[in-house]
CSV table of C-alpha atoms in Angstrom, one decimal:
chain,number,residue,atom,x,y,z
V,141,UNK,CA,11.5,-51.7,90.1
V,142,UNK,CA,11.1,-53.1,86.4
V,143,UNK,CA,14.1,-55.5,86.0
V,144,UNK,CA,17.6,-54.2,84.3
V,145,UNK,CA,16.3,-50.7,85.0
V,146,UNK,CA,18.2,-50.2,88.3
V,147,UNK,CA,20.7,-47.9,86.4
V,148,UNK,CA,18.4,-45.5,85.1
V,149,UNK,CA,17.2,-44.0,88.6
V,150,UNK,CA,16.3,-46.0,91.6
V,151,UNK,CA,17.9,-46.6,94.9
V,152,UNK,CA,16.6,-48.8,97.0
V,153,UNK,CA,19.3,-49.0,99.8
V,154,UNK,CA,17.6,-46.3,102.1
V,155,UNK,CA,14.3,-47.5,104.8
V,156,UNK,CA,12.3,-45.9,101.7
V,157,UNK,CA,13.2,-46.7,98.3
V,158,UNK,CA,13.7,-43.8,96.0
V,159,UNK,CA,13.2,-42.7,91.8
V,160,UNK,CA,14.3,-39.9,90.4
V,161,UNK,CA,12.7,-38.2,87.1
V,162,UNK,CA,13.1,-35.1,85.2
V,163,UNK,CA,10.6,-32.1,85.2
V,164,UNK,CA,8.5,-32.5,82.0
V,165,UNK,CA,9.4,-36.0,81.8
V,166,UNK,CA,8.4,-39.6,82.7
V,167,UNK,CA,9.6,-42.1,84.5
V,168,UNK,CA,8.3,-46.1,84.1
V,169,UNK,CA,10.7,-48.0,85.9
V,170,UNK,CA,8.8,-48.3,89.0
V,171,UNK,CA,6.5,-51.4,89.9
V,172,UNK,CA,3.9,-51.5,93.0
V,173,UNK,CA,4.2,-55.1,93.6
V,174,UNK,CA,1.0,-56.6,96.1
V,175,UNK,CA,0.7,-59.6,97.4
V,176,UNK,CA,-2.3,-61.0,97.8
V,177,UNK,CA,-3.3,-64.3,96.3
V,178,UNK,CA,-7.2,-64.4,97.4
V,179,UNK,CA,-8.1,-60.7,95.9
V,180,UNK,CA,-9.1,-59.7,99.3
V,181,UNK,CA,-7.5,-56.4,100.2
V,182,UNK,CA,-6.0,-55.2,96.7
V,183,UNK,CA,-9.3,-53.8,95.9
V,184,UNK,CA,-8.2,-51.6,99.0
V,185,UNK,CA,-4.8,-50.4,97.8
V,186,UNK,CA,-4.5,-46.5,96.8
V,187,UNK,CA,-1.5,-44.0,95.6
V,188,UNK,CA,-1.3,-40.6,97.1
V,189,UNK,CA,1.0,-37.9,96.5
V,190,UNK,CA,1.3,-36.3,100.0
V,191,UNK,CA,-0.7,-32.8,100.0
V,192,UNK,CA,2.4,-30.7,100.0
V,193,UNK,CA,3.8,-32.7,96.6
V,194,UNK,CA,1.2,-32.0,94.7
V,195,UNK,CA,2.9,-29.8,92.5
V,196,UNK,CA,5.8,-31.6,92.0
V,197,UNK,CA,5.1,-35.3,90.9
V,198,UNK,CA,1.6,-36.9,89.8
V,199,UNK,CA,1.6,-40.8,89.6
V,200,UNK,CA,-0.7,-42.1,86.3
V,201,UNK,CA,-2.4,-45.3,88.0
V,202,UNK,CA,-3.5,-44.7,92.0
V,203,UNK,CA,-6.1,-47.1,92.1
V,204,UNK,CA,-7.7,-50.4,90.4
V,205,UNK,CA,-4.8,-52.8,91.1
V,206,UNK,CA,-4.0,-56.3,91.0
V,207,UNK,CA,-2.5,-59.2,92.4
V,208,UNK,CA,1.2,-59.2,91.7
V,209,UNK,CA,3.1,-56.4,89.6
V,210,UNK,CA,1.9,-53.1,88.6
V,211,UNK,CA,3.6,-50.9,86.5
V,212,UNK,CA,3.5,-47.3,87.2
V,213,UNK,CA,4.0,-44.1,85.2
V,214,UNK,CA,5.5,-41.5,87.6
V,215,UNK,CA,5.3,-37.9,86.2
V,216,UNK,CA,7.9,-35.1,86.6
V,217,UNK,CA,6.2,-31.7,87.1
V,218,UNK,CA,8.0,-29.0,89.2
V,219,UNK,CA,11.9,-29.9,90.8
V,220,UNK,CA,11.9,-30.7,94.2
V,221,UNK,CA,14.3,-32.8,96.0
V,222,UNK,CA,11.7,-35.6,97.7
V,223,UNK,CA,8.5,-35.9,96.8
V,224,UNK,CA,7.0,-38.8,98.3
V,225,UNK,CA,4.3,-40.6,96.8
V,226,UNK,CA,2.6,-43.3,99.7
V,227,UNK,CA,1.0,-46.5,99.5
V,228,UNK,CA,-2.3,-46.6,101.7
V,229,UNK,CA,-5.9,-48.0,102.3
V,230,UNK,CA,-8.5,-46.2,101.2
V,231,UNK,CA,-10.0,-44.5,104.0
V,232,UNK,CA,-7.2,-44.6,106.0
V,233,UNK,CA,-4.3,-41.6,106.1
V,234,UNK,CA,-1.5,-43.6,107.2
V,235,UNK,CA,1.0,-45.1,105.0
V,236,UNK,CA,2.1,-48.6,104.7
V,237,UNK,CA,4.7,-47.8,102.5
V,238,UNK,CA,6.4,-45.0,100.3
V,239,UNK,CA,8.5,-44.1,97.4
V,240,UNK,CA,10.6,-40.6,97.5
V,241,UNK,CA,10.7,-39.1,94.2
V,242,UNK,CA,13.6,-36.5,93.1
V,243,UNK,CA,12.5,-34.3,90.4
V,244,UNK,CA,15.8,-32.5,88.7
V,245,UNK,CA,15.6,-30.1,85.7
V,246,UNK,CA,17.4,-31.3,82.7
V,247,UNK,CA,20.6,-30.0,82.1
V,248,UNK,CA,22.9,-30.2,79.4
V,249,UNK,CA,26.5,-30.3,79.4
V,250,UNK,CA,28.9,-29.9,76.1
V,251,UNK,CA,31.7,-31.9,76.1
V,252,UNK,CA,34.8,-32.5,74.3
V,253,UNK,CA,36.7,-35.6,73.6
V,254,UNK,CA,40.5,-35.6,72.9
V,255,UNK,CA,43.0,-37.8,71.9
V,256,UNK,CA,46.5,-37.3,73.4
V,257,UNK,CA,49.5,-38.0,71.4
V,258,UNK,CA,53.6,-37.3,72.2
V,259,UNK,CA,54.5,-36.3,68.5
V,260,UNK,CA,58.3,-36.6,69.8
V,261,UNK,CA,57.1,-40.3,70.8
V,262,UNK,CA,56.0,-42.7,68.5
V,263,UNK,CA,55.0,-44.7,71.9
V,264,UNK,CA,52.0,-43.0,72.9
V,265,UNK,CA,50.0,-43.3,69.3
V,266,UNK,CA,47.2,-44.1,68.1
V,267,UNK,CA,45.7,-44.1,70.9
V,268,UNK,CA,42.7,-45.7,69.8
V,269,UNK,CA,39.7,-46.3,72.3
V,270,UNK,CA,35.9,-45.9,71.9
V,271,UNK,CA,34.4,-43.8,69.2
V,272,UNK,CA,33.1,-40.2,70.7
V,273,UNK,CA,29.5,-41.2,70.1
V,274,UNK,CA,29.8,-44.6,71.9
V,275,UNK,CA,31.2,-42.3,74.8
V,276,UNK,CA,28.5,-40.1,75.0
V,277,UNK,CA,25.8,-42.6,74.4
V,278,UNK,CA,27.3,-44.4,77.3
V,279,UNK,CA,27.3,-40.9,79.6
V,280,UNK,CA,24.0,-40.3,78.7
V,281,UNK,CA,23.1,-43.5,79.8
V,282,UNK,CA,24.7,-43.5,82.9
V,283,UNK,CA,23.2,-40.1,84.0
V,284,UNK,CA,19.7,-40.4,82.7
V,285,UNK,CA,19.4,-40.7,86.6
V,286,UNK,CA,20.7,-37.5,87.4
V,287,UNK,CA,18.8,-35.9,84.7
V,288,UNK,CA,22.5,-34.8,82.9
V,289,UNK,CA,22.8,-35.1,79.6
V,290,UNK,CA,25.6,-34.3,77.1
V,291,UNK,CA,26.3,-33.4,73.8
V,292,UNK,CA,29.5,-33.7,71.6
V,293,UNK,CA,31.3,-30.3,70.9
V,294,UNK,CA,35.0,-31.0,69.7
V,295,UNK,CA,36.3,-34.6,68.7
V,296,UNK,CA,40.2,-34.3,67.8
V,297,UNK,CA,43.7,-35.1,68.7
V,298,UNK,CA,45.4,-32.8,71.0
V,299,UNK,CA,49.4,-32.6,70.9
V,300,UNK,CA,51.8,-32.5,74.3
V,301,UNK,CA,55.3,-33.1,74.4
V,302,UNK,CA,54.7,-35.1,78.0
V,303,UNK,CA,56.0,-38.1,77.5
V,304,UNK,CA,59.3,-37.1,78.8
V,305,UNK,CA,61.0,-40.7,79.8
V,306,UNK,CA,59.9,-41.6,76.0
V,307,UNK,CA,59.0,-44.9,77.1
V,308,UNK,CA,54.8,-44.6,75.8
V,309,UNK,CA,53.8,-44.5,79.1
V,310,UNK,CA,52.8,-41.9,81.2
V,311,UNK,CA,55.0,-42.1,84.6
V,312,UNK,CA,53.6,-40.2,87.6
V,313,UNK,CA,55.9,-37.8,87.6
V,314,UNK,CA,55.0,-36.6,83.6
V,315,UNK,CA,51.2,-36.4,84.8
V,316,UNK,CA,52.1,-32.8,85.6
V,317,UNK,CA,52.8,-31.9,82.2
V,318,UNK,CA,49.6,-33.6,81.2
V,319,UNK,CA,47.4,-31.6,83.9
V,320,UNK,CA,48.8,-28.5,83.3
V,321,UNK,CA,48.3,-28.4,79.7
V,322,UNK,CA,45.1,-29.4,79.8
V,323,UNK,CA,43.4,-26.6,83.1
V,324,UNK,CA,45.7,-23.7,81.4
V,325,UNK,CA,44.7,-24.5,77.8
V,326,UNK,CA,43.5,-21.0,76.6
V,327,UNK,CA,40.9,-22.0,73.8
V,328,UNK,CA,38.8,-24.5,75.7
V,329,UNK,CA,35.1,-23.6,74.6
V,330,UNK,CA,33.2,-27.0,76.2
V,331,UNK,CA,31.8,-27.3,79.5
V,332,UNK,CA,33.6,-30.4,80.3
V,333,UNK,CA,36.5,-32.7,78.8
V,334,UNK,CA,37.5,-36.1,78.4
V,335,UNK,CA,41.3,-36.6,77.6
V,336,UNK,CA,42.3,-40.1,76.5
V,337,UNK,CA,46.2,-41.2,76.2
V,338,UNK,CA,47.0,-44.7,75.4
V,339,UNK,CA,48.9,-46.1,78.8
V,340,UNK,CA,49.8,-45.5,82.1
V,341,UNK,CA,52.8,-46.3,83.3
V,342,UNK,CA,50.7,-47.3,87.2
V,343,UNK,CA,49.5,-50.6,86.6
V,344,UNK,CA,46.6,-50.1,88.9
V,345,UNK,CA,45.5,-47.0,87.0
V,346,UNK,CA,42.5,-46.7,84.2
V,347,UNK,CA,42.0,-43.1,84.6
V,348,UNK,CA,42.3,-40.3,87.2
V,349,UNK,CA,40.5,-37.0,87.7
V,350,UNK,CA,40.1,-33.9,90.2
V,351,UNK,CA,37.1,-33.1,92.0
V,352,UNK,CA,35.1,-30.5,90.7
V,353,UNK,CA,38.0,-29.9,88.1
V,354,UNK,CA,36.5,-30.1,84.7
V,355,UNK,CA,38.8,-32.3,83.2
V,356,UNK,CA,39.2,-36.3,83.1
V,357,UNK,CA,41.3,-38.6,81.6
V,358,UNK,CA,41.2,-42.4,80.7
V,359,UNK,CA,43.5,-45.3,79.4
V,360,UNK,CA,43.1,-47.3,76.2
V,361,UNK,CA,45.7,-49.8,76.8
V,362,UNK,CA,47.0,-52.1,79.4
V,363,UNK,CA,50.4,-51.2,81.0
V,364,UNK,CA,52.0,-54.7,80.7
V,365,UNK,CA,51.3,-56.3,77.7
V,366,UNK,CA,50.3,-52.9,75.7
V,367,UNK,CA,47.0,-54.2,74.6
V,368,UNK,CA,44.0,-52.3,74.4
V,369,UNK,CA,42.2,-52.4,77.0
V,370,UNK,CA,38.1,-53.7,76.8
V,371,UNK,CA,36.0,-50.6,75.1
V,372,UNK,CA,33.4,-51.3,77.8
V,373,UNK,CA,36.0,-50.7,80.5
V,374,UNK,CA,37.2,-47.7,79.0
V,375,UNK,CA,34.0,-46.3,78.8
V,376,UNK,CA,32.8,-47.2,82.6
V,377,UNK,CA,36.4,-45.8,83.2
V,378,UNK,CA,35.0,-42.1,81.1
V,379,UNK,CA,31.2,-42.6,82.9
V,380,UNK,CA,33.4,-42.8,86.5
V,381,UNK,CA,35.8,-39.7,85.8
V,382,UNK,CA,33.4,-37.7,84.8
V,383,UNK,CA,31.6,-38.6,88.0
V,384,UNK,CA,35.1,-36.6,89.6
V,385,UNK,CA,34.2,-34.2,87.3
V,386,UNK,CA,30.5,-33.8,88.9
V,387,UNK,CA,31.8,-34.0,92.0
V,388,UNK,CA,31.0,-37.2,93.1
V,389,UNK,CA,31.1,-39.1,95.3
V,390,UNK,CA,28.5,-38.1,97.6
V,391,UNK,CA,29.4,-40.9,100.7
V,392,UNK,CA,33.3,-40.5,100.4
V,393,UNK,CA,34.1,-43.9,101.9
V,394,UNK,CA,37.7,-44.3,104.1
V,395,UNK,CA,40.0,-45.8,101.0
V,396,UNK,CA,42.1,-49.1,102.1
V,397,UNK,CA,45.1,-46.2,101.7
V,398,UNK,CA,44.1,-44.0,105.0
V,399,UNK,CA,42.1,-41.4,102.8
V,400,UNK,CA,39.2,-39.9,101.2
V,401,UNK,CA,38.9,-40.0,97.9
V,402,UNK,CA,35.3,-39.2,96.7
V,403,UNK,CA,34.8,-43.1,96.2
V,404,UNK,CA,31.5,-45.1,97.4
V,405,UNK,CA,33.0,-48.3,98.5
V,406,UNK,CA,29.1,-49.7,100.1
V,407,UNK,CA,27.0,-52.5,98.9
V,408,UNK,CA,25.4,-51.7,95.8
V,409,UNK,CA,21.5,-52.8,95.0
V,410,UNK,CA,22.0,-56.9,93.4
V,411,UNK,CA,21.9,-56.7,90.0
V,412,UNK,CA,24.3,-53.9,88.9
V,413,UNK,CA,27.9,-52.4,90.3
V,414,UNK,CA,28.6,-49.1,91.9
V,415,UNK,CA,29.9,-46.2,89.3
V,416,UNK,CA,31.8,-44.3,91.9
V,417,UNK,CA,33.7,-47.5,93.6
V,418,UNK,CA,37.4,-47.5,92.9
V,419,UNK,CA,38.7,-50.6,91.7
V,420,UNK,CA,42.6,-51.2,93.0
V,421,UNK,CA,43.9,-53.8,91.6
V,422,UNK,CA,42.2,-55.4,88.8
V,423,UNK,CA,39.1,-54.3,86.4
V,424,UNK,CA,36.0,-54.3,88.0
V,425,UNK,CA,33.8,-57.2,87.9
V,426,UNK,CA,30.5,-57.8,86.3
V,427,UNK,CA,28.2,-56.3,86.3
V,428,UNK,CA,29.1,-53.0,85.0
V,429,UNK,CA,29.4,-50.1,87.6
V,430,UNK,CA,26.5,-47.9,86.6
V,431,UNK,CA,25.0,-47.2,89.9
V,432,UNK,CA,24.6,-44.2,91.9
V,433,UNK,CA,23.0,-43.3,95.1
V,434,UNK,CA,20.1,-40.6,95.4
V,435,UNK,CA,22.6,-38.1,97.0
V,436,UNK,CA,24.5,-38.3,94.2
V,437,UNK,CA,21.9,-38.1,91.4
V,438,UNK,CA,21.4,-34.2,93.2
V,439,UNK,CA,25.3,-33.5,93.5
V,440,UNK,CA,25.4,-34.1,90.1
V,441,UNK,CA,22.8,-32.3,88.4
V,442,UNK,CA,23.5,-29.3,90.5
V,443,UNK,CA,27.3,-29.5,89.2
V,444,UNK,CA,26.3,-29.7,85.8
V,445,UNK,CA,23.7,-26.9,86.1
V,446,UNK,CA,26.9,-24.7,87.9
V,447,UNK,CA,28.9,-24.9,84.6
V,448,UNK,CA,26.2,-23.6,82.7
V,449,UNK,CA,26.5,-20.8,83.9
C-alpha cells in the first residue's frame, strides 16, 4: 500500500489484505513489495488473476519486477465482491501470497445540506460550520473506497420551532421535534440529508443518526464554552453520520454502555483512525477517522445503490 493512501480503499487487517476499485476505474494505491537483495528469485515473481476472475479485475504489471517496491495499476472491469489476484512463481500454481479485490459500481447519491435555526431563539443562530462544498469534498473523499459518491442538491437554512427550553441548545428531550420534522418533511427531493444545528445540549455529543434512516445531523459548536467546534471535526462528524445513514457499521462492536450501536470499536491499520468508532468523551484523536473495513465498503455501496431506486 502506497503511503497516506490507506483511506482510499485498502484493508489490510484480514489473513489476506484487500483493495477495492470501481468498475471502469483504476486503482494505484497498491505496492508488491519483494525482498530480495541479491536479484536471485525476483526474476521469478509473477501476478495472476485466478481463472475464475478474469472478467472482473486485470492487474497492468504481472511480471519484470524488482527488488523493493513496485507499484501496481489494478483495473476495475465487471463488479464482483472478491476477486483475488495471487502472487506466484512462474511455473508453479500455488500462491505465496494474495490480494482480494472488491469491484463496486459507482453510485451517486444527491444530497442536501441544511442549516437549522429556532427563529423564536436567537440562541441557536448562525449556525455556522463548514461550507457545503468542503462537506462533500470531504464525503467524497471518505467513500472513494466504497465507490459512493455525492453531489450537492439543496444548500439552505431550514426553520423549526425546537428549541423549546430556549436555552440554544438542543436538550434530549427537544430532539423529537428535530427528528420528526425532518423524516415527515413533505418536499424532500434528495437522496440523503445532512442537518446541522449549532449545539447540543449532551456534552459528549457531535452528531447522531438512525440506521438506514436517511437523515444525519451534526454540531458546530461546543456545549460549554459555545465555541465552534474544529471544521475538520465537524466534517469527520458529517463523513461518520452518514456512515448511519449507509448503514454502517458492518462489525457492530459491544459499546462500553451494554449495547450495539453500529460502531467498530477494533484496531484500525497504523497510520489512520477508524470512521465508524464512537468517540465518548472527548474528540477523537489524530489521525482523522477515515477508515473503513472491506465489509463495510460493500454495505455501503449497496445502500447507496438502494436509494437510487
Amino acid at each position: 500500500m502506497k503511503p497516506g493512501e490507506i483511506n482510499h480503499g485498502f484493508d489490510p487487517t484480514e489473513a489476506e489484505p484487500w483493495t477495492s476499485v470501481g468498475v471502469g476505474s483504476t486503482n494505484e494505491i497498491v505496492q508488491l513489495f519483494i525482498y530480495d537483495p541479491y536479484t536471485e528469485y525476483v526474476s521469478n515473481i509473477v501476478l495472476v488473476v485466478r481463472a475464475s476472475d478474469t472478467n472482473n479485475v486485470s492487474v497492468t504489471q504481472t511480471n519484470g519486477f524488482t527488488d523493493g517496491d513496485n507499484p501496481l495499476t489494478i483495473i476495475g472491469k465487471e463488479a464482483t465482491s472478491n476477486a483475488t489476484i495471487e502472487v506466484r512463481v512462474q511455473g508453479m500454481t500455488n500462491a505465496i501470497a494474495a490480494l482480494h479485490v472488491m469491484v463496486l459500481p459507482w453510485i451517486t447519491n444527491s444530497i442536501g445540506i441544511y442549516r437549522i435555526v429556532d427563529t423564536n431563539s436567537p440562541g441557536t443562530s448562525p449556525v455556522g460550520g463548514p461550507a457545503a462544498t468542503n462537506i462533500i469534498a470531504t464525503l467524497n473523499s471518505v467513500y472513494t473506497q466504497a465507490c459512493v459518491h455525492f453531489t450537492l442538491a439543496t444548500n439552505l437554512d431550514m426553520h423549526i420551532s425546537y428549541d423549546l427550553f430556549r436555552d440554544g441548545k438542543l436538550e434530549e428531550w427537544e430532539k423529537q421535534v428535530v427528528r420528526a420534522a425532518i423524516t415527515n418533511h413533505a418536499t424532500w427531493s434528495e437522496h440523503r440529508r445532512v442537518h446541522l444545528l449549532r449545539r447540543s445540549a449532551n456534552s459528549k455529543e457531535f452528531g447522531f443518526a438512525r440506521v438506514g434512516f436517511p437523515w444525519a445531523v451534526a454540531f458546530t459548536h461546543d456545549t460549554g464554552l459555545n465555541l465552534p467546534l474544529p471544521t475538520n471535526l465537524v466534517l469527520v462528524t458529517v463523513a461518520h453520520e452518514v456512515g448511519h445513514q449507509l448503514g454502517l457499521s458492518t462489525r457492530n462492536d459491544l459499546q462500553p454502555d451494554g449495547k450495539r450501536e453500529n460502531h467498530d470499536l477494533g484496531t484500525p491499520p497504523s497510520g489512520t483512525a477508524a470512521l465508524m468508532r464512537q468517540y465518548w468523551d472527548k474528540p477523537p484523536p489524530p489521525p482523522e477517522p477515515r477508515w473503513m473495513r472491506h465489509d463495510d465498503w460493500k454495505k455501503a455501496n449497496l445502500e447507496a445503490e438502494a436509494r437510487t431506486r
